[in-house]
Coordinates of C-alpha atoms and ligand atoms in Angstrom, one line a residue:
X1431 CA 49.5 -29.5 113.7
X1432 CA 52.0 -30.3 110.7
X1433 CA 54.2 -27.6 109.0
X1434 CA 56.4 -28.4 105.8
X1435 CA 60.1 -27.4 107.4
X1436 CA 62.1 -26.0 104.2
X1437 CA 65.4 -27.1 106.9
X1438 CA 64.7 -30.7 106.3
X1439 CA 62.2 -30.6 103.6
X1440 CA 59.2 -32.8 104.7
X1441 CA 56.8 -32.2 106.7
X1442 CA 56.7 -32.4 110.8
X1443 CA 54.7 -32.2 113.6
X1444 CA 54.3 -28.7 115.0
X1445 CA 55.8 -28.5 118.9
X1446 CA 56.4 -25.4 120.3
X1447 CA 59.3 -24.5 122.5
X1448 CA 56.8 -23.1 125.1
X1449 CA 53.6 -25.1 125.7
X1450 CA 50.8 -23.1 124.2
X1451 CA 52.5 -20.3 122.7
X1452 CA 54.2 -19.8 119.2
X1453 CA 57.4 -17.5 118.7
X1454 CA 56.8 -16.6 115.1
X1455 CA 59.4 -14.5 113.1
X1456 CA 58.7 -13.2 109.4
X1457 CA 60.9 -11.0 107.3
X1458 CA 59.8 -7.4 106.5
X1459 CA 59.5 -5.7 103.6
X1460 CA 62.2 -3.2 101.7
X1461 CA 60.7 -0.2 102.5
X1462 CA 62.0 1.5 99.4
X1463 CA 58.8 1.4 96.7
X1464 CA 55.3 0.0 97.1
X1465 CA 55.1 -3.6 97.7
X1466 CA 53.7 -5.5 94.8
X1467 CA 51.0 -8.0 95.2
X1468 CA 53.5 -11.0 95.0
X1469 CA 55.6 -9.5 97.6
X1470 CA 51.7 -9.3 99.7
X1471 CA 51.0 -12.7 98.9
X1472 CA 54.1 -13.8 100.9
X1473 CA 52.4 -11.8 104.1
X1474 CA 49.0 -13.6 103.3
X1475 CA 50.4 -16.6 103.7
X1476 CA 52.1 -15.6 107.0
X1477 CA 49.3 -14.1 108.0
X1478 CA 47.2 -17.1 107.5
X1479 CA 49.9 -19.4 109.0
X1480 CA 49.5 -16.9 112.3
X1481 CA 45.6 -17.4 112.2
X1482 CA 46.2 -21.4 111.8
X1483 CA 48.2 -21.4 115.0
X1484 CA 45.6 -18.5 116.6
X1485 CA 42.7 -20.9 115.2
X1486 CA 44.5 -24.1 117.0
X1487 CA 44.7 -22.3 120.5
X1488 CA 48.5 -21.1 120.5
X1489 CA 49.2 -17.3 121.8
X1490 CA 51.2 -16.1 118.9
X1491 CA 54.3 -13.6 119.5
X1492 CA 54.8 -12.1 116.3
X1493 CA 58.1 -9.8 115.0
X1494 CA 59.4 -8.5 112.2
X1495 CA 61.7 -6.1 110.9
X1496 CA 61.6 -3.8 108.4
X1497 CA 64.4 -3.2 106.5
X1498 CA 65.4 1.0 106.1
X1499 CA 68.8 0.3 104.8
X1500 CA 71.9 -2.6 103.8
X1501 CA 69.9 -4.2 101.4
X1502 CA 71.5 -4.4 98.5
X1503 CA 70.0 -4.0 95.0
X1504 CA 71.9 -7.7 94.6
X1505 CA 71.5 -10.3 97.6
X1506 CA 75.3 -10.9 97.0
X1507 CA 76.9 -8.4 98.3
X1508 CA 76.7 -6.2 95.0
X1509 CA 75.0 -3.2 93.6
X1510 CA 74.2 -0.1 95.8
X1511 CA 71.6 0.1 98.9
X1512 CA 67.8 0.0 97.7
X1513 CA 67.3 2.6 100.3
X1514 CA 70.0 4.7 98.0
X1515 CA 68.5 4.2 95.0
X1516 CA 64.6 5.1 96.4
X1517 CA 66.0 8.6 97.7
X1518 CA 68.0 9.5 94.8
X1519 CA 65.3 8.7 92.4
X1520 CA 62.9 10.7 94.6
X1521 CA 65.2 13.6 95.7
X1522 CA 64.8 12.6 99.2
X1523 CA 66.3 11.3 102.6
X1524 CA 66.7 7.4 103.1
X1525 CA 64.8 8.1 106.2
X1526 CA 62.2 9.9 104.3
X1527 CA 61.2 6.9 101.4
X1528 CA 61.7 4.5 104.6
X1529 CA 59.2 6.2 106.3
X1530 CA 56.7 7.0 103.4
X1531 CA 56.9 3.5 102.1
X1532 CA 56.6 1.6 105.3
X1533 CA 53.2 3.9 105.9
X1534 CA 52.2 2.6 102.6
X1535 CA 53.2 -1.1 103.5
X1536 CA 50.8 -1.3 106.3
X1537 CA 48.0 0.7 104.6
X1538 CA 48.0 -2.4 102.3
X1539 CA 48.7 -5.2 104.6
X1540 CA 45.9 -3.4 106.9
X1541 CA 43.5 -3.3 104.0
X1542 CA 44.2 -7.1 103.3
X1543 CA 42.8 -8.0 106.6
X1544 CA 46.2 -9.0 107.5
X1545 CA 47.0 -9.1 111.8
X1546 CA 49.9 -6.5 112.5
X1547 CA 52.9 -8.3 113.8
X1548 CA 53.0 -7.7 117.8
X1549 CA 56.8 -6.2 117.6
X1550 CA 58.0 -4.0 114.7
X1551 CA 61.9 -3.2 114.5
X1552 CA 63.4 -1.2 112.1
X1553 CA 66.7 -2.0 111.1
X1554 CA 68.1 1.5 111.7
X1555 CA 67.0 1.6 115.5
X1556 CA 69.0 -2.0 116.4
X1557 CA 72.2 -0.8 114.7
X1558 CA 74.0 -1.8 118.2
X1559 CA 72.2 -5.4 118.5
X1560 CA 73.9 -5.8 115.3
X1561 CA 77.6 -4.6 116.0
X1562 CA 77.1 -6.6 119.1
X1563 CA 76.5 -9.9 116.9
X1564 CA 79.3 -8.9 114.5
X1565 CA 82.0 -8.6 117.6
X1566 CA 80.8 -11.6 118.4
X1567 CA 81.8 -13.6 115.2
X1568 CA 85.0 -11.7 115.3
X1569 CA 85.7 -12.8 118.2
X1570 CA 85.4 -16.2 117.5
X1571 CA 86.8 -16.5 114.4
X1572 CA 83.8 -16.4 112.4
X1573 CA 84.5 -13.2 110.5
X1574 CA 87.5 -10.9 109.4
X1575 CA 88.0 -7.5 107.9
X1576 CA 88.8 -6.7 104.5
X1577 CA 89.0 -3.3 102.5
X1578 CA 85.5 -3.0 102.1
X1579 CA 83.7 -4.4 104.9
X1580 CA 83.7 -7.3 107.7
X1581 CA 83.0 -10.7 106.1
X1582 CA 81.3 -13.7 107.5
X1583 CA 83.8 -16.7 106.6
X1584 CA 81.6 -19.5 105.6
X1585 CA 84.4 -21.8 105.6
X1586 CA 84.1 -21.7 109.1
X1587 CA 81.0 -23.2 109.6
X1588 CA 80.6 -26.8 108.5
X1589 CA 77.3 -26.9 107.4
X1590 CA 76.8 -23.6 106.1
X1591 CA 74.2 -23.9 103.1
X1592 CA 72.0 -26.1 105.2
X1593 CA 68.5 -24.6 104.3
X1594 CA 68.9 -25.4 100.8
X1595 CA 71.2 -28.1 100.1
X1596 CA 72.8 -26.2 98.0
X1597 CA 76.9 -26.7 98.1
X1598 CA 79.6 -24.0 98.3
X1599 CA 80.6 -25.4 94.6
X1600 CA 77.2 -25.1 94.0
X1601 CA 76.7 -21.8 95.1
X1602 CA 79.9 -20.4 93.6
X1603 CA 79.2 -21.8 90.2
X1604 CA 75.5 -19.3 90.1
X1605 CA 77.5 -16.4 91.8
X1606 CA 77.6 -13.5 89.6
X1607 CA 81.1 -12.4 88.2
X1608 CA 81.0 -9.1 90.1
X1609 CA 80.7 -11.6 93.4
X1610 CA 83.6 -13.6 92.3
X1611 CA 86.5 -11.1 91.2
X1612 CA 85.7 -8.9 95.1
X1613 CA 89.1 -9.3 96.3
X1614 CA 88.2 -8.9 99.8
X1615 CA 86.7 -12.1 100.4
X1616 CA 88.6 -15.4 101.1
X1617 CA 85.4 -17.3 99.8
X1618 CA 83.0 -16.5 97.0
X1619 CA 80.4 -16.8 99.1
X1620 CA 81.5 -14.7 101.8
X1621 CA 79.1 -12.0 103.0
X1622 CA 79.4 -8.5 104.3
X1623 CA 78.3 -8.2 108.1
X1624 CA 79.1 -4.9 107.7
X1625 CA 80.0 -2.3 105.2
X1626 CA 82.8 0.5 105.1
X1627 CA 82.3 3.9 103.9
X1628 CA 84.3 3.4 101.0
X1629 CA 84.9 2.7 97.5
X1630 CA 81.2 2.3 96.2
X1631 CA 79.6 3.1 99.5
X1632 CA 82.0 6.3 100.3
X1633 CA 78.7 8.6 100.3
X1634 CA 76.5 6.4 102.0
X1635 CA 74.1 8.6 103.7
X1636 CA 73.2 6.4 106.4
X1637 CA 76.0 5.3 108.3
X1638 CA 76.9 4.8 112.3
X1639 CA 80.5 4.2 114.0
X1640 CA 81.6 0.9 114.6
X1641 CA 84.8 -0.8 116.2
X1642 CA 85.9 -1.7 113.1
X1643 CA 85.2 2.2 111.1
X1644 CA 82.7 3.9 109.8
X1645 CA 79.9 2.0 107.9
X1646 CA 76.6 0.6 108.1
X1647 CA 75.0 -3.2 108.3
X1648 CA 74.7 -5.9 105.7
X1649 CA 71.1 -7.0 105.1
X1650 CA 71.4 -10.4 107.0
X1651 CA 72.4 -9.1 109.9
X1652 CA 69.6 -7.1 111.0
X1653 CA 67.1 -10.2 111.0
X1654 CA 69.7 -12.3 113.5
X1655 CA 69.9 -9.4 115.8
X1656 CA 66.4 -8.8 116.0
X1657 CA 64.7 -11.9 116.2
X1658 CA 67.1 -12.6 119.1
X1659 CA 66.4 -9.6 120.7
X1660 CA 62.8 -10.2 120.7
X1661 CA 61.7 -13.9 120.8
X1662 CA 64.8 -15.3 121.8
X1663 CA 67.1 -18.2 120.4
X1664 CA 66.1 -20.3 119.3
X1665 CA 62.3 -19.4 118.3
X1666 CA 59.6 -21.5 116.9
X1667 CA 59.1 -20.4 113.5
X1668 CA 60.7 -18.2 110.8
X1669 CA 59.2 -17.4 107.5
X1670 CA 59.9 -15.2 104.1
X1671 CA 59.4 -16.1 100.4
X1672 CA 61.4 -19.2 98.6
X1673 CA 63.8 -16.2 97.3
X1674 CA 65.2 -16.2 100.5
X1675 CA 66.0 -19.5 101.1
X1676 CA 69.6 -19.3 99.3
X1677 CA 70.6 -16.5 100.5
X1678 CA 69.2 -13.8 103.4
X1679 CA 68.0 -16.8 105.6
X1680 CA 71.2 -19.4 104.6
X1681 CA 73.3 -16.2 106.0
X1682 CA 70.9 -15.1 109.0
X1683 CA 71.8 -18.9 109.9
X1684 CA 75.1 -18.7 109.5
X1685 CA 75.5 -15.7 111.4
X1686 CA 73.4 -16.8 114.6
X1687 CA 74.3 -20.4 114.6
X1688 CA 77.8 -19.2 114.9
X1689 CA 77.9 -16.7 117.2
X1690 CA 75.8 -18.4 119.9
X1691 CA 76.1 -22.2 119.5
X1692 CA 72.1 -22.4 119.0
X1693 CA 69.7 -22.9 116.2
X1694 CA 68.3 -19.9 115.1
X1695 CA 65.0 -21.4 114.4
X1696 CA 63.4 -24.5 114.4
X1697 CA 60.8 -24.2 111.4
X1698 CA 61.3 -22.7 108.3
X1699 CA 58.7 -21.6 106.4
X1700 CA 58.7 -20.2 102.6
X1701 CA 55.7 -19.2 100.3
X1702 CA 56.1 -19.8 96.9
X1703 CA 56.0 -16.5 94.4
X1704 CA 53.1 -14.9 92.7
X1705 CA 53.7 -14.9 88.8
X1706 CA 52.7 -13.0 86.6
X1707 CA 51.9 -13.8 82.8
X1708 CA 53.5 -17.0 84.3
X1709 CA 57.2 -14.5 84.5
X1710 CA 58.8 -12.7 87.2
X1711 CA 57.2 -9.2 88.4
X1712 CA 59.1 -6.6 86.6
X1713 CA 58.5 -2.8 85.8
X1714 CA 59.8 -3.7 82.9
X1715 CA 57.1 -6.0 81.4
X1716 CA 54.3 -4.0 83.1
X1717 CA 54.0 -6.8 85.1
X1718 CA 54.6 -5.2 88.2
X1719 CA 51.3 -4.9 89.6
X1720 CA 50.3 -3.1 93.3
X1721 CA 47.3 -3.3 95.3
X1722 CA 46.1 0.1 94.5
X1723 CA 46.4 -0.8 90.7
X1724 CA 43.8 -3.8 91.6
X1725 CA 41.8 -1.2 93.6
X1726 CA 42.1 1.6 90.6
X1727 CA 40.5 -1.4 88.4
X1728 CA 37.1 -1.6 91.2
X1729 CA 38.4 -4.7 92.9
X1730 CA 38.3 -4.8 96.7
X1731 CA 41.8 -5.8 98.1
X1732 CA 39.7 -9.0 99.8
X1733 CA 39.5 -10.2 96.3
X1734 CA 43.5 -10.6 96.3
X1735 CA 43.2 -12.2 99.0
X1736 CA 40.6 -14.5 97.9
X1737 CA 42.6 -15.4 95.0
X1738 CA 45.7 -16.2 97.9
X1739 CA 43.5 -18.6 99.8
X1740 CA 42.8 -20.7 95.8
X1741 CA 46.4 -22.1 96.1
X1742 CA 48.6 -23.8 98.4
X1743 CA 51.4 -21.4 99.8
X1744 CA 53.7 -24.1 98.6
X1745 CA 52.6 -24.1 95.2
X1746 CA 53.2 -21.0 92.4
X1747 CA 50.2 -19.1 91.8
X1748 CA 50.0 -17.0 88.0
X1749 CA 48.2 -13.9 88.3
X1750 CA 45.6 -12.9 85.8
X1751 CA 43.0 -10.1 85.8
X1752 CA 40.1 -12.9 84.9
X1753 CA 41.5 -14.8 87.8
X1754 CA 41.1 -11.9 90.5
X1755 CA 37.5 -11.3 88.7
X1756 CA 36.8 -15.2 89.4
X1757 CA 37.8 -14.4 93.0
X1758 CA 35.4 -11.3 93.3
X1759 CA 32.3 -13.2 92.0
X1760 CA 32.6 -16.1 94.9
X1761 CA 33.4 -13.9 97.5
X1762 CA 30.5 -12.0 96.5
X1763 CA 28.3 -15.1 96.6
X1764 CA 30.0 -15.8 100.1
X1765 CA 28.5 -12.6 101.1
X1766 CA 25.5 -13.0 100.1
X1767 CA 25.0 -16.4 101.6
X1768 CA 26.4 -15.3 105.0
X1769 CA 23.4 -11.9 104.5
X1770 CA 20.6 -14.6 103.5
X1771 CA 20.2 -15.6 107.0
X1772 CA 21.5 -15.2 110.9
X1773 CA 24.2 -16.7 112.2
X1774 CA 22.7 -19.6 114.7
X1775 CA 24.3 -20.5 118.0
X1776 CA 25.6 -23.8 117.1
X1777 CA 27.4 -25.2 113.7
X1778 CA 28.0 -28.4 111.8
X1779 CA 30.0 -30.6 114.0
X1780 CA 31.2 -32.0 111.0
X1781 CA 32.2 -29.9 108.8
X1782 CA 33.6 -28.2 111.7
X1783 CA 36.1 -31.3 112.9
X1784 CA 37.2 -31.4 108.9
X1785 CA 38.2 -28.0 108.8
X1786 CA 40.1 -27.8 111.3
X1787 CA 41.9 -31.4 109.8
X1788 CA 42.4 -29.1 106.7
X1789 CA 44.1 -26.3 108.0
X1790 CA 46.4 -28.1 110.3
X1791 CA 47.9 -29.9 107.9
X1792 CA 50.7 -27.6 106.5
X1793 CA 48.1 -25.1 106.0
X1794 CA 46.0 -26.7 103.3
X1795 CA 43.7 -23.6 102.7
X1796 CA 42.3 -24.2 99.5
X1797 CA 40.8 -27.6 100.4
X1798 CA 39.5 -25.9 103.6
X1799 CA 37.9 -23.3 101.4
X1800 CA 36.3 -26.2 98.9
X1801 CA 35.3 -27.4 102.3
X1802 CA 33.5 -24.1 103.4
X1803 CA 31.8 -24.2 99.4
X1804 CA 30.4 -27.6 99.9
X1805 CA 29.3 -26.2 103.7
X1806 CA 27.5 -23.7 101.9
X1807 CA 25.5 -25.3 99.8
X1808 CA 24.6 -28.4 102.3
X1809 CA 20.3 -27.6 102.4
X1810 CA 20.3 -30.4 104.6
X1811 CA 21.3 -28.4 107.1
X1812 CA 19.9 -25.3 109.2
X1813 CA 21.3 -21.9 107.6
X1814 CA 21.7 -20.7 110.8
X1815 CA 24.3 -23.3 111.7
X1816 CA 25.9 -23.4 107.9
X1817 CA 26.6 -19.4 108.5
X1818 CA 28.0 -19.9 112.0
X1819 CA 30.4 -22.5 110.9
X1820 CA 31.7 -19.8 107.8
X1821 CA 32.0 -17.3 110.4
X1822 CA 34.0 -19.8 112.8
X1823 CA 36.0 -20.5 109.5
X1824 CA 36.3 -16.7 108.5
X1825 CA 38.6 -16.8 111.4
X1826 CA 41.4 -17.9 109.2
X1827 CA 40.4 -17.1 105.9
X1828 CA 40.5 -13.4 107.2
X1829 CA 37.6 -12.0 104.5
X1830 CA 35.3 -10.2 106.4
X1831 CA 32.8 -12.1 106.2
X1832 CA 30.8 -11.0 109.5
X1833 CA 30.7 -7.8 108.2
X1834 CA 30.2 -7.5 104.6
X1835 CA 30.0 -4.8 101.9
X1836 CA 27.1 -3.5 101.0
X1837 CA 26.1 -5.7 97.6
X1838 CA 25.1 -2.0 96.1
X1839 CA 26.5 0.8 95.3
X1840 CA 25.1 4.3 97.1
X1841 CA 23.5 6.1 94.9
X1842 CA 23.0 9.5 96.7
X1843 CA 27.2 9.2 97.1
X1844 CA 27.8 9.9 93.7
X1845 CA 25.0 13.6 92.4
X1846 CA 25.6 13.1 88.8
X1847 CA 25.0 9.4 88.9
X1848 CA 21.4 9.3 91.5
X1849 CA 20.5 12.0 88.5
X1850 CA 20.8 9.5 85.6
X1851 CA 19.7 7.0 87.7
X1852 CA 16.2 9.2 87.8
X1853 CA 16.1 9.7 84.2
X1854 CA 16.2 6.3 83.4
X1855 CA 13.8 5.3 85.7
X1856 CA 11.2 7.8 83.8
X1857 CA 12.0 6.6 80.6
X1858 CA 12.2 3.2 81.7
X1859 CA 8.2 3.8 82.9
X1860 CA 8.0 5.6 79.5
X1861 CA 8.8 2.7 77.7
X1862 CA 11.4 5.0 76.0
X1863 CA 14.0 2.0 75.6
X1864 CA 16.2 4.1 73.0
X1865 CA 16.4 6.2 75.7
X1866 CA 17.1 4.0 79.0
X1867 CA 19.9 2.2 77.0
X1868 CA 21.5 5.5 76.3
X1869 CA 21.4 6.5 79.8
X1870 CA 22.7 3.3 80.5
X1871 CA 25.5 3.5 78.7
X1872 CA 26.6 7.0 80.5
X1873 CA 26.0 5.6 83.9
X1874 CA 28.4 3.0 82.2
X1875 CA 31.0 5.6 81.5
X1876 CA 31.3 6.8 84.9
X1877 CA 32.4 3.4 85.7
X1878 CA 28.8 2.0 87.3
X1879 CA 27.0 -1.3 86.0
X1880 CA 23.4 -1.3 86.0
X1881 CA 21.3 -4.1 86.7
X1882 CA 17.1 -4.0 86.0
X1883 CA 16.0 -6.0 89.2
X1884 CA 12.3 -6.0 90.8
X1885 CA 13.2 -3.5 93.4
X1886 CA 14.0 -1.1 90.7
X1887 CA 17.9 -0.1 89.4
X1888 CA 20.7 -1.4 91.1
X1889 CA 24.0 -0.1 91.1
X1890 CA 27.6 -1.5 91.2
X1891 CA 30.8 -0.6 90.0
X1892 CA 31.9 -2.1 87.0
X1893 CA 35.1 -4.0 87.0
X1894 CA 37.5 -2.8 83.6
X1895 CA 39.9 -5.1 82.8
Ligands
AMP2899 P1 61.4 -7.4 99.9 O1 60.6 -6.2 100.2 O2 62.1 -7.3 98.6 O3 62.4 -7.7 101.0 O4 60.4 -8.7 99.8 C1 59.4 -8.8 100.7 C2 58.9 -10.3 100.6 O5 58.3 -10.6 99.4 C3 60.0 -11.3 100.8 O6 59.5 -12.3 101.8 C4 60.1 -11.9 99.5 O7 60.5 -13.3 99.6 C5 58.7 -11.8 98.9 N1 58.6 -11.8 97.4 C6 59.3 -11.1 96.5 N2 58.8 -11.4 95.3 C7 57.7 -12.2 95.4 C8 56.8 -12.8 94.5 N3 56.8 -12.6 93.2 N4 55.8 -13.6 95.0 C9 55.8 -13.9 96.3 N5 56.6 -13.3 97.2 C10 57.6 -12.5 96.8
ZN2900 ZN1 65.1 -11.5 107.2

């Protein structure tokens, strides 16, 4: 296999640490709102790195954290804990919106047909894996107390800023001011390993002791201390979106390298972000957009993630509502080609060998799905094999396909509707037209589309964009 390795930037051949098994490591979500579908793409694309590896005969040891507090509404050090801001907006406990919103997390992720990680930490329950990193960088010189909080001292560390490239100078010159005039810190871009209750953060709900006071962690710190715990160091693979290459996994570098001598990883992975009206996903534009707001619409969250498997992870994809419509209509025709016949106990060779050529180089998903199109409609081959090669290929493309929705709607699940449905079926054999289209158009209101086929009215729900 070949992965692109952002540490490095090209692309290498894939060899694990341990023959036949993959340590992977992905970053969790902020469990402090719903997750937007940008934030899910980045976890489609993990996930479909994890079925790649799973597809290519690797055991897979998956972990991730989720973080329930120390990440700060700016990754610099600045603004107060997203965790804060969640509770006091909602009258509630950190603990609470953590637990709420990380229920909701996995609902979606779940619903997206997206494998649960093997090992899920919370930040809050490896509070002493933490201190025990942060003693160790004090230890050796790595970090130092100010006012505020314990600082990592990137001057310490010769190549600090590896992942990106990006210079200190570099770095300093996009710091915001607020990053700049913090007294504390011997560098600009110094970060907190560790926060005091104080200042700012003097009512910080969440807090633990530490030998250095009273505080709680940075956000870094949490994703060193529990990859480590749980796959070791180093591991085989760490992922997250582009966003995190500056910063969160420039420090969770830093921070590991430092304290144990040892690469932290030895692949990094990014996904590139979901846009939006081709702009960032804010509140503010109404561009934020959730899963449930697709659902509320009559897609199927499969959709999304048809749309995901159109564009490389490396590449930016823009959202648009005709574009998840686009999605739905060939995933529907991918059902109903895998319904059209039974899977046979062979495949196409072929097609077979090509795929898996596809998908093991850097995860080039959309070709392998042009390749599963052009699989499809090969007639010069048995269905029976054509539908037991998509299956075999639905193993990474994660869409359900050996168990597909019914391509109708229930009637009898919805009274009012199965009644309408009746009445235009008697005035449709009345040749009452006036009539059938004005039922129509009630059926229509209810949110159902009506189509005349030769087994009588069928019913789906109608898309509203
Ligand atoms: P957070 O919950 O803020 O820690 O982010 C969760 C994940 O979503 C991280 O891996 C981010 O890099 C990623 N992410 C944030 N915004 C986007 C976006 N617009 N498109 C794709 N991934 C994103
Ligand atoms: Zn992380």
């Amino acid at each position: 296999m070949k992965l692109y390795n952002t540490l490095g930037k090209k692309v290498e051949d894939f060899k694990s640490i341990q023959k036949g098994e993959v340590s992977l490591y992905t970053c969790g979500p902020t469990v402090y709102n719903y997750a937007h579908i940008g934030n899910l793409r980045t976890y489609i694309f993990e996930d479909l790195l994890k079925r790649v590896l799973l597809y290519n005969g690797y055991k897979v040891n998956h972990a991730m954290n989720i973080t329930d507090v120390g990440h700060l509404v700016g990754d610099g050090d600045e603004g107060e804990d997203k965790l804060e801001v969640g509770a006091k907006r909602e009258g509630k406990n950190p603990l609470d919106i953590a637990r709420f919103y990380t229920e909701k997390f996995f609902q979606d992720t779940d619903a997206l047909n997206i494998i649960r990680p093997d090992v899920v930490k919370t930040a809050t329950e490896t509070i002493p894996e933490q201190i025990e990193i942060i003693k160790i960088l004090v230890e050796k010189g790595f970090a130092y107390k100010g006012e505020q909080a314990v600082y990592f001292d990137t001057s310490k560390l010769a190549d600090y800023g590896k992942l990106s490239g990006q210079k200190l100078s570099e770095k300093l010159a996009g710091a915001r001011e607020e990053v700049v005039v913090d007294k504390d810190k011997k560098n600009p871009a110094d970060f907190a390993l560790w926060f005091f209750l104080t200042g700012r953060y003097q009512n910080h709900i969440l807090h633990w002791p530490s030998p250095w006071g009273k505080g709680f962690p940075g956000w870094h710190i949490e994703c060193s201390a529990i990859s480590r715990k749980i796959l070791g160091q180093p591991f085989d693979i760490h992922c997250g979106g582009v966003d995190h290459i500056g910063t969160h996994h420039t420090n969770e570098i830093a921070q590991s390298e430092a304290a144990f001598g040892l690469p932290l990883a030895n692949i990094w992975m990014h996904g590139e972000f979901l846009q939006v009206n081709e702009g960032k996903m804010a509140k503010s534009a109404g561009t934020f957009v959730t899963l449930q707001d697709l659902m509320d619409k009559g897609f199927s969250p499969l959709d999304y993630r048809y749309l995901c498997l159109t564009a490389h992870y490396r590449t930016q994809l823009n959202f648009t509502w005709e574009s998840v419509l686009s999605s739905r209509n060939a995933l529907e025709k991918m059902y109903q080609f895998v319904v059209s016949g039974k899977p046979g106990q062979v495949g196409c060779a072929e097609y077979e060998q090509k795929f898996l050529e596809q998908i093991s180089d850097d995860l080039n998903v959309p070709q392998a799905l042009g390749l599963a199109w052009q699989l499809v409609g090969d007639t010069s081959l048995p269905v029976e094999a054509r539908i037991n090669s998509l299956l075999k290929f639905d193993q990474v493309f994660g869409l359900r396909l050996s168990e597909p929705p019914a391509l109708f709607f229930n009637v009898q699940e919805d009274a009012k509707l199965a009644e309408l449905v009746e009445l235009r079926q008697l005035a449709r054999k009345d040749k009452d037209f006036e009539r059938s289209d004005s039922l129509r158009q009630e059926m229509e209101a209810l949110g159902y589309e009506v189509l005349d086929t030769s087994e009588g009215q069928k019913i789906k729900r109608k898309i509203s964009l």
